[in-house]
Short mmCIF file of C-alpha atoms and ligand atoms in Angstrom, two decimals:
data_model
loop_
_atom_site.label_atom_id
_atom_site.label_comp_id
_atom_site.label_asym_id
_atom_site.label_seq_id
_atom_site.Cartn_x
_atom_site.Cartn_y
_atom_site.Cartn_z
CA UNK A 25 47.05 47.41 7.06
CA UNK A 26 49.27 49.11 4.55
CA UNK A 27 46.75 52.18 3.83
CA UNK A 28 44.48 49.87 1.70
CA UNK A 29 41.06 49.48 2.99
CA UNK A 30 39.87 46.76 4.70
CA UNK A 31 37.53 45.51 1.99
CA UNK A 32 40.21 44.97 -0.24
CA UNK A 33 42.61 42.99 1.53
CA UNK A 34 39.40 40.62 2.12
CA UNK A 35 38.79 40.42 -1.37
CA UNK A 36 42.23 39.41 -1.86
CA UNK A 37 42.30 36.30 0.76
CA UNK A 38 38.65 35.25 -0.08
CA UNK A 39 39.89 35.20 -4.30
CA UNK A 40 42.70 33.58 -3.52
CA UNK A 41 40.68 30.62 -0.94
CA UNK A 42 38.56 30.57 -3.79
CA UNK A 43 41.23 29.97 -6.41
CA UNK A 44 42.92 26.78 -3.75
CA UNK A 45 39.90 25.42 -2.49
CA UNK A 46 39.46 22.46 -5.59
CA UNK A 47 42.96 21.72 -5.30
CA UNK A 48 43.67 17.86 -4.28
CA UNK A 49 45.51 18.84 -1.82
CA UNK A 50 47.89 15.99 0.61
CA UNK A 51 51.36 14.88 1.89
CA UNK A 52 52.59 14.84 -1.68
CA UNK A 53 51.96 15.44 -4.82
CA UNK A 54 50.57 18.31 -7.92
CA UNK A 55 48.57 18.92 -5.50
CA UNK A 56 50.55 20.78 -3.55
CA UNK A 57 52.73 21.66 -6.34
CA UNK A 58 49.66 23.54 -7.63
CA UNK A 59 49.27 24.96 -4.70
CA UNK A 60 52.69 26.53 -4.22
CA UNK A 61 51.80 27.50 -7.53
CA UNK A 62 48.92 30.05 -6.51
CA UNK A 63 51.02 30.85 -3.63
CA UNK A 64 53.76 32.27 -5.92
CA UNK A 65 51.47 34.11 -8.07
CA UNK A 66 49.61 35.28 -4.78
CA UNK A 67 53.17 37.19 -3.90
CA UNK A 68 55.07 40.22 -3.73
CA UNK A 69 57.52 41.20 -6.36
CA UNK A 70 59.64 41.86 -3.55
CA UNK A 71 59.14 38.34 -2.58
CA UNK A 72 59.83 35.17 -3.41
CA UNK A 73 58.84 31.10 -3.45
CA UNK A 74 61.66 29.29 -2.72
CA UNK A 75 60.92 25.07 -3.01
CA UNK A 76 62.20 22.30 -2.21
CA UNK A 77 62.11 18.83 -2.93
CA UNK A 78 63.47 15.87 -0.10
CA UNK A 79 62.65 12.16 -2.47
CA UNK A 80 60.76 9.50 -0.98
CA UNK A 81 62.96 7.32 0.65
CA UNK A 82 65.26 10.02 2.49
CA UNK A 83 65.54 9.55 6.30
CA UNK A 84 64.03 12.55 8.36
CA UNK A 85 65.04 12.39 11.88
CA UNK A 86 62.70 9.02 13.10
CA UNK A 87 59.90 8.98 9.70
CA UNK A 88 61.41 8.45 6.00
CA UNK A 89 60.29 10.61 3.11
CA UNK A 90 56.58 7.79 1.62
CA UNK A 91 56.17 7.50 -1.56
CA UNK A 92 54.67 10.20 -3.91
CA UNK A 93 50.44 10.11 -4.01
CA UNK A 94 48.63 11.69 -7.46
CA UNK A 95 45.36 11.15 -8.92
CA UNK A 96 44.41 11.13 -11.46
CA UNK A 97 40.62 9.99 -10.48
CA UNK A 98 38.73 7.77 -8.43
CA UNK A 99 34.57 6.70 -8.36
CA UNK A 100 32.00 4.31 -7.18
CA UNK A 101 29.32 3.16 -9.68
CA UNK A 102 26.58 1.10 -8.89
CA UNK A 103 24.13 -1.76 -9.59
CA UNK A 104 22.58 0.52 -11.78
CA UNK A 105 25.28 1.60 -13.24
CA UNK A 106 25.46 5.04 -12.03
CA UNK A 107 28.29 6.99 -10.19
CA UNK A 108 27.45 6.85 -6.08
CA UNK A 109 30.71 8.64 -5.49
CA UNK A 110 33.26 10.41 -7.82
CA UNK A 111 36.18 12.60 -6.57
CA UNK A 112 35.80 15.09 -8.86
CA UNK A 113 32.66 15.96 -7.65
CA UNK A 114 34.50 16.79 -4.19
CA UNK A 115 38.06 15.88 -3.12
CA UNK A 116 37.21 15.05 0.12
CA UNK A 117 35.49 11.65 -1.25
CA UNK A 118 38.73 9.32 -1.94
CA UNK A 119 40.63 8.53 1.55
CA UNK A 120 43.85 10.82 1.05
CA UNK A 121 46.38 8.67 -0.76
CA UNK A 122 44.43 5.23 -1.52
CA UNK A 123 45.50 3.09 -3.25
CA UNK A 124 45.15 2.53 -6.66
CA UNK A 125 43.03 -0.43 -7.46
CA UNK A 126 40.10 -1.29 -9.43
CA UNK A 127 37.79 -4.13 -8.27
CA UNK A 128 33.85 -5.17 -7.65
CA UNK A 129 32.82 -5.98 -4.82
CA UNK A 130 29.20 -6.62 -3.33
CA UNK A 131 27.91 -3.72 -1.56
CA UNK A 132 28.60 -6.03 2.11
CA UNK A 133 32.23 -5.68 1.33
CA UNK A 134 32.34 -2.18 -0.22
CA UNK A 135 31.06 -1.00 3.31
CA UNK A 136 33.96 -0.95 5.59
CA UNK A 137 35.72 1.20 2.53
CA UNK A 138 33.67 3.59 3.22
CA UNK A 139 33.57 6.09 5.71
CA UNK A 140 30.08 8.75 6.76
CA UNK A 141 29.79 11.44 9.61
CA UNK A 142 26.11 9.40 11.42
CA UNK A 143 26.11 12.58 12.99
CA UNK A 144 26.43 14.73 9.94
CA UNK A 145 24.11 13.37 8.07
CA UNK A 146 24.47 15.23 4.69
CA UNK A 147 28.50 16.29 4.92
CA UNK A 148 31.25 14.41 3.64
CA UNK A 149 34.13 13.17 6.13
CA UNK A 150 37.80 13.75 5.51
CA UNK A 151 39.95 10.68 5.85
CA UNK A 152 43.85 9.74 5.91
CA UNK A 153 45.53 6.29 5.15
CA UNK A 154 49.97 7.75 4.48
CA UNK A 155 51.07 5.60 6.23
CA UNK A 156 49.46 2.47 6.15
CA UNK A 157 48.50 0.82 2.44
CA UNK A 158 44.76 0.85 2.20
CA UNK A 159 42.02 2.55 -0.36
CA UNK A 160 38.21 4.08 0.93
CA UNK A 161 35.35 6.74 -0.41
CA UNK A 162 34.03 9.16 2.26
CA UNK A 163 30.49 10.55 1.42
CA UNK A 164 26.90 11.45 2.84
CA UNK A 165 25.99 9.24 5.27
CA UNK A 166 22.38 9.98 4.05
CA UNK A 167 23.78 8.70 0.48
CA UNK A 168 25.64 5.58 2.09
CA UNK A 169 22.28 4.70 4.09
CA UNK A 170 20.90 4.79 1.14
CA UNK A 171 22.73 2.52 -1.08
CA UNK A 172 20.71 -0.55 -2.64
CA UNK A 173 22.28 -4.40 -2.14
CA UNK A 174 24.07 -5.84 -5.78
CA UNK A 175 27.25 -5.41 -7.11
CA UNK A 176 29.62 -2.31 -6.87
CA UNK A 177 32.91 -1.18 -9.38
CA UNK A 178 34.92 0.55 -7.56
CA UNK A 179 38.80 2.39 -9.75
CA UNK A 180 41.32 4.58 -8.05
CA UNK A 181 42.95 5.87 -10.54
CA UNK A 182 45.72 6.86 -8.15
CA UNK A 183 49.08 6.28 -7.93
CA UNK A 184 52.29 5.79 -5.46
CA UNK A 185 55.83 6.20 -6.87
CA UNK A 186 58.82 6.95 -5.86
CA UNK A 187 58.81 10.87 -6.46
CA UNK A 188 59.53 13.58 -3.18
CA UNK A 189 58.17 15.16 -0.81
CA UNK A 190 57.53 19.54 -1.77
CA UNK A 191 57.15 22.30 0.20
CA UNK A 192 58.26 26.55 -0.20
CA UNK A 193 59.31 28.85 2.07
CA UNK A 194 59.71 32.69 1.63
CA UNK A 195 62.66 34.41 2.70
CA UNK A 196 62.50 38.69 3.55
CA UNK A 197 65.90 39.60 5.08
CA UNK A 198 66.27 42.45 7.61
CA UNK A 199 68.40 44.09 9.69
CA UNK A 200 69.82 41.62 11.50
CA UNK A 201 69.65 37.44 10.78
CA UNK A 202 67.74 36.72 13.30
CA UNK A 203 64.61 35.18 12.15
CA UNK A 204 60.60 35.06 12.72
CA UNK A 205 59.20 31.73 11.32
CA UNK A 206 56.09 31.65 10.76
CA UNK A 207 54.55 28.59 9.69
CA UNK A 208 51.42 26.90 7.71
CA UNK A 209 50.63 23.47 6.31
CA UNK A 210 49.32 22.83 2.94
CA UNK A 211 48.31 19.21 2.86
CA UNK A 212 44.58 19.27 3.17
CA UNK A 213 42.47 19.03 0.68
CA UNK A 214 39.21 21.46 0.12
CA UNK A 215 39.30 22.48 3.86
CA UNK A 216 39.08 26.18 4.25
CA UNK A 217 39.66 26.78 8.31
CA UNK A 218 41.96 24.52 9.08
CA UNK A 219 43.81 24.61 5.77
CA UNK A 220 43.71 27.61 2.99
CA UNK A 221 42.95 30.48 5.57
CA UNK A 222 46.24 30.16 7.83
CA UNK A 223 47.97 30.51 3.42
CA UNK A 224 45.29 33.02 2.52
CA UNK A 225 46.30 35.12 6.35
CA UNK A 226 49.92 33.78 5.95
CA UNK A 227 50.17 35.94 2.18
CA UNK A 228 48.33 39.69 3.59
CA UNK A 229 51.15 39.12 6.21
CA UNK A 230 54.33 38.38 3.66
CA UNK A 231 53.22 41.82 1.63
CA UNK A 232 52.36 43.34 5.14
CA UNK A 233 55.74 42.98 5.24
CA UNK A 234 57.08 44.05 2.03
CA UNK A 235 55.29 46.59 2.75
CA UNK A 236 57.02 48.17 5.90
CA UNK A 237 59.89 51.24 6.15
CA UNK A 238 62.46 48.53 7.82
CA UNK A 239 62.41 44.94 9.23
CA UNK A 240 64.56 44.36 12.73
CA UNK A 241 64.18 41.04 12.06
CA UNK A 242 64.38 37.93 9.19
CA UNK A 243 61.18 36.74 9.02
CA UNK A 244 61.28 33.15 7.28
CA UNK A 245 56.93 32.27 5.75
CA UNK A 246 57.07 28.33 6.06
CA UNK A 247 55.13 25.95 3.88
CA UNK A 248 55.19 22.63 3.98
CA UNK A 249 52.68 19.30 4.51
CA UNK A 250 51.66 18.39 7.71
CA UNK A 251 54.26 16.62 10.40
CA UNK A 252 55.97 15.49 7.40
CA UNK A 253 56.98 18.54 6.05
CA UNK A 254 57.78 20.50 9.12
CA UNK A 255 59.86 17.62 10.20
CA UNK A 256 61.86 17.90 6.93
CA UNK A 257 62.28 21.40 7.20
CA UNK A 258 63.61 21.26 10.16
CA UNK A 259 66.38 18.69 9.11
CA UNK A 260 67.47 20.13 5.86
CA UNK A 261 67.92 23.70 7.30
CA UNK A 262 70.16 23.14 10.79
CA UNK A 263 72.14 25.91 9.73
CA UNK A 264 68.73 28.13 10.35
CA UNK A 265 67.66 26.49 13.26
CA UNK A 266 69.31 28.20 15.89
CA UNK A 267 68.77 31.90 14.21
CA UNK A 268 65.04 31.71 15.12
CA UNK A 269 64.83 33.85 17.96
CA UNK A 270 60.50 34.12 17.46
CA UNK A 271 57.82 31.81 15.60
CA UNK A 272 54.59 30.97 15.33
CA UNK A 273 52.28 27.86 13.53
CA UNK A 274 48.63 30.15 11.85
CA UNK A 275 45.84 28.10 10.79
CA UNK A 276 42.35 28.04 11.83
CA UNK A 277 42.51 31.86 11.49
CA UNK A 278 38.24 32.15 10.50
CA UNK A 279 35.68 29.26 11.65
CA UNK A 280 34.25 31.27 14.69
CA UNK A 281 35.14 31.63 18.61
CA UNK A 282 37.44 34.30 20.24
CA UNK A 283 41.15 34.53 19.15
CA UNK A 284 43.27 31.56 20.91
CA UNK A 285 47.11 31.51 21.29
CA UNK A 286 48.78 28.86 22.39
CA UNK A 287 52.02 28.82 24.46
CA UNK A 288 55.58 27.62 23.90
CA UNK A 289 56.39 24.55 25.86
CA UNK A 290 58.30 27.44 28.02
CA UNK A 291 55.39 29.56 27.86
CA UNK A 292 57.46 32.55 29.00
CA UNK A 293 59.35 32.91 25.38
CA UNK A 294 59.20 37.18 24.01
CA UNK A 295 56.33 35.56 21.27
CA UNK A 296 53.97 34.16 24.47
CA UNK A 297 54.33 37.94 25.71
CA UNK A 298 54.02 39.79 22.41
CA UNK A 299 50.64 37.88 21.30
CA UNK A 300 49.34 37.13 24.85
CA UNK A 301 49.75 40.50 24.65
CA UNK A 302 47.38 41.32 21.50
CA UNK A 303 44.62 38.25 22.41
CA UNK A 304 43.64 39.43 25.47
CA UNK A 305 42.91 43.21 24.29
CA UNK A 306 41.16 41.69 21.21
CA UNK A 307 39.14 38.94 23.86
CA UNK A 308 40.79 36.42 22.67
CA UNK A 309 41.72 32.85 25.18
CA UNK A 310 45.71 31.78 26.15
CA UNK A 311 46.42 28.49 26.57
CA UNK A 312 49.06 25.99 27.82
CA UNK A 313 51.53 24.38 25.25
CA UNK A 314 50.11 20.35 25.22
CA UNK A 315 51.98 18.04 22.56
CA UNK A 316 49.24 17.36 20.55
CA UNK A 317 48.19 20.07 17.02
CA UNK A 318 49.55 21.36 14.51
CA UNK A 319 53.44 22.54 13.82
CA UNK A 320 53.92 23.61 17.11
CA UNK A 321 54.80 20.01 18.69
CA UNK A 322 57.43 19.72 15.89
CA UNK A 323 59.35 23.02 16.75
CA UNK A 324 58.90 22.56 20.18
CA UNK A 325 60.48 19.33 20.70
CA UNK A 326 62.85 18.55 23.39
CA UNK A 327 65.76 18.81 20.32
CA UNK A 328 64.93 21.82 18.57
CA UNK A 329 62.84 23.66 21.58
CA UNK A 330 62.11 26.37 19.59
CA UNK A 331 59.72 28.93 21.35
CA UNK A 332 57.51 28.47 19.07
CA UNK A 333 53.61 29.86 19.39
CA UNK A 334 50.30 29.25 17.52
CA UNK A 335 47.49 31.07 16.50
CA UNK A 336 44.17 29.73 15.74
CA UNK A 337 40.57 31.17 15.79
CA UNK A 338 38.57 27.65 17.25
CA UNK A 339 41.60 25.20 18.01
CA UNK A 340 41.38 22.23 15.85
CA UNK A 341 38.87 18.90 17.07
CA UNK A 342 36.41 21.69 19.21
CA UNK A 343 33.73 22.82 16.17
CA UNK A 344 31.11 20.30 14.08
CA UNK A 345 32.47 21.63 10.38
CA UNK A 346 35.83 20.95 11.72
CA UNK A 347 38.15 18.04 9.09
CA UNK A 348 33.98 17.90 7.62
CA UNK A 349 33.13 19.42 4.03
CA UNK A 350 31.56 22.22 5.85
CA UNK A 351 34.62 23.47 6.63
CA UNK A 352 33.87 25.14 3.63
CA UNK A 353 34.64 29.15 2.04
CA UNK A 354 30.92 29.86 3.49
CA UNK A 355 32.41 29.02 7.14
CA UNK A 356 35.47 31.39 7.18
CA UNK A 357 34.01 35.39 7.59
CA UNK A 358 35.79 37.60 6.34
CA UNK A 359 35.50 39.60 9.80
CA UNK A 360 37.05 36.93 11.42
CA UNK A 361 39.95 36.55 9.04
CA UNK A 362 40.73 40.38 8.94
CA UNK A 363 41.02 40.83 12.57
CA UNK A 364 43.01 37.43 12.87
CA UNK A 365 45.36 39.68 10.19
CA UNK A 366 44.87 42.79 12.55
CA UNK A 367 46.48 40.61 15.44
CA UNK A 368 49.41 38.88 13.75
CA UNK A 369 50.46 42.64 11.90
CA UNK A 370 50.03 43.23 16.25
CA UNK A 371 51.84 40.85 17.72
CA UNK A 372 55.17 41.76 14.74
CA UNK A 373 54.94 44.86 16.06
CA UNK A 374 55.77 43.88 19.44
CA UNK A 375 58.25 41.82 18.22
CA UNK A 376 59.25 44.56 16.34
CA UNK A 377 59.10 47.79 18.43
CA UNK A 378 59.47 46.43 22.22
CA UNK A 379 62.12 48.50 24.05
CA UNK A 380 63.67 49.21 27.41
CA UNK A 381 63.86 52.87 28.15
CA UNK A 382 65.07 55.00 30.64
CA UNK A 383 63.35 57.82 31.86
CA UNK A 384 65.48 60.77 31.46
CA UNK A 385 63.78 63.56 33.88
CA UNK A 386 62.83 61.02 36.98
CA UNK A 387 63.09 63.49 39.97
CA UNK A 388 58.74 63.49 40.00
CA UNK A 389 56.41 64.18 36.98
CA UNK A 390 57.97 65.89 33.93
CA UNK A 391 55.92 69.29 33.10
CA UNK A 392 54.70 67.68 29.79
CA UNK A 393 52.31 70.81 28.79
CA UNK A 394 55.97 73.23 27.68
CA UNK A 395 56.77 71.01 25.69
CA UNK A 396 53.46 70.29 24.04
CA UNK A 397 52.78 67.09 24.98
CA UNK A 398 49.85 67.85 27.12
CA UNK A 399 46.60 69.10 24.99
CA UNK A 400 45.37 72.35 25.90
CA UNK A 401 41.88 71.01 24.82
CA UNK A 402 40.09 68.08 27.29
CA UNK A 403 38.93 64.69 25.31
CA UNK A 404 39.00 61.48 25.79
CA UNK A 405 41.83 60.40 22.90
CA UNK A 406 43.97 62.69 23.99
CA UNK A 407 43.53 61.83 27.92
CA UNK A 408 45.01 58.25 26.75
CA UNK A 409 47.73 59.86 25.14
CA UNK A 410 48.27 61.85 27.73
CA UNK A 411 47.81 59.06 30.23
CA UNK A 412 50.29 56.73 28.20
CA UNK A 413 52.92 58.95 28.88
CA UNK A 414 52.18 59.15 32.56
CA UNK A 415 52.57 55.09 32.47
CA UNK A 416 55.50 55.01 30.09
CA UNK A 417 57.63 57.93 32.33
CA UNK A 418 56.36 56.10 35.75
CA UNK A 419 57.69 52.69 34.43
CA UNK A 420 60.68 53.60 32.16
CA UNK A 421 63.77 52.90 34.63
CA UNK A 422 65.88 51.37 32.28
CA UNK A 423 64.85 47.46 32.83
CA UNK A 424 61.13 47.48 32.13
CA UNK A 425 60.09 46.82 28.93
CA UNK A 426 57.33 48.54 26.74
CA UNK A 427 55.11 45.82 26.67
CA UNK A 428 55.78 45.15 30.54
CA UNK A 429 54.04 48.95 30.54
CA UNK A 430 51.12 48.20 28.19
CA UNK A 431 51.18 45.03 30.48
CA UNK A 432 51.09 46.85 34.11
CA UNK A 433 48.86 49.87 32.69
CA UNK A 434 46.19 46.93 30.61
CA UNK A 435 46.69 49.48 27.81
CA UNK A 436 47.26 48.19 24.22
CA UNK A 437 50.85 48.19 23.67
CA UNK A 438 50.55 50.61 20.50
CA UNK A 439 49.57 53.78 22.79
CA UNK A 440 52.53 52.92 24.20
CA UNK A 441 54.73 52.87 21.64
CA UNK A 442 53.19 56.18 20.22
CA UNK A 443 53.71 58.26 24.46
CA UNK A 444 57.33 56.74 23.93
CA UNK A 445 57.92 57.78 20.67
CA UNK A 446 56.76 61.52 21.94
CA UNK A 447 58.38 61.26 24.74
CA UNK A 448 61.30 60.40 22.85
CA UNK A 449 60.44 62.81 20.46
CA UNK A 450 60.56 65.50 23.06
CA UNK A 451 63.82 64.66 24.75
CA UNK A 452 62.36 62.75 28.49
CA UNK A 453 63.48 59.10 27.79
CA UNK A 454 65.86 57.78 26.39
ZN1 ZN B 525 43.44 18.98 9.88
#
């Protein structure tokens, strides 16, 4: 990564996630604004964050921007005067979008407003109620079970008022106006793999791209609340949408398991070929599109039909910690996050540097030795380099791309690209 030690990159990823962890994010409100502040503060000087606010009541395709939600505090006091649960201790304690409430209830009346996970009695679940006005608290099942009968005082000091939905984007211009879209949701409260991992790795990806000498494509990074945020962006950018050539949704980039790439709806886009190549070489898994998941389902919707795939490690819903307080800073490892970042740079490198080449010496095998391309000393890495040149020459028919040659030869794209560079230099390819 730009010659920087891996440790420095990992420390930056972890530092950013640690700072963003306590913020009470949701699909609107100050938690989103503060998170955008942290994103802005982490950007390299060449990148700027542009924020867009969409007012409550705005129609966005089949949806309407709802009221803005903000939290001043929320807690329940038990019959003994002790606080049973307090959002100040953990953002997951309050059901997201809980309506303002002050009331006194018996345990029996309170019980339907309490959520827990009997199968993981020490974890706090994550619950939302965006589109149905309600309130509730989430707590460890062990604590819920210990509640004594009696009267409970509930304070939900929140506001649900006309305001705005906010999203941010970073645009890095390239040599062409064709764009690569990279999107990450920012609407989950204190959840690390399912939210902060995508944001923190995206910030490093921006750094990586800014450090490149040249970019064939322009890049747009979207930081938006899930579903309603990406739809708001699509709604507000009808002239940008046709410029998107490739896209990726990023989340769940730590938290164990191999890399998992989810294909675009058509399954045969350039991003599919590039991501599949990288993920398979790294022992990961490739899956077909399905209309459930993250914002890939908005971008791939029939009306937009954008070639946007998704990179995660173990996907949502397939690990026990998903949407619970166990998806914390300890759940994701530096190595997992770093490998995800490296895989992303490899995928973008293919988008940037894949091309079709033609063998200029097609009548038999050209003599590599007289051009200084054949090592005089044997050795494993040297013969790998020679093999990459032989594969490239063998398939450089003016129709086959370097990525296709890499797939055919089962060599990494970077090896074929290096071989092609050496052959171009020697005049054996055009
Ligand atoms: Zn989620």
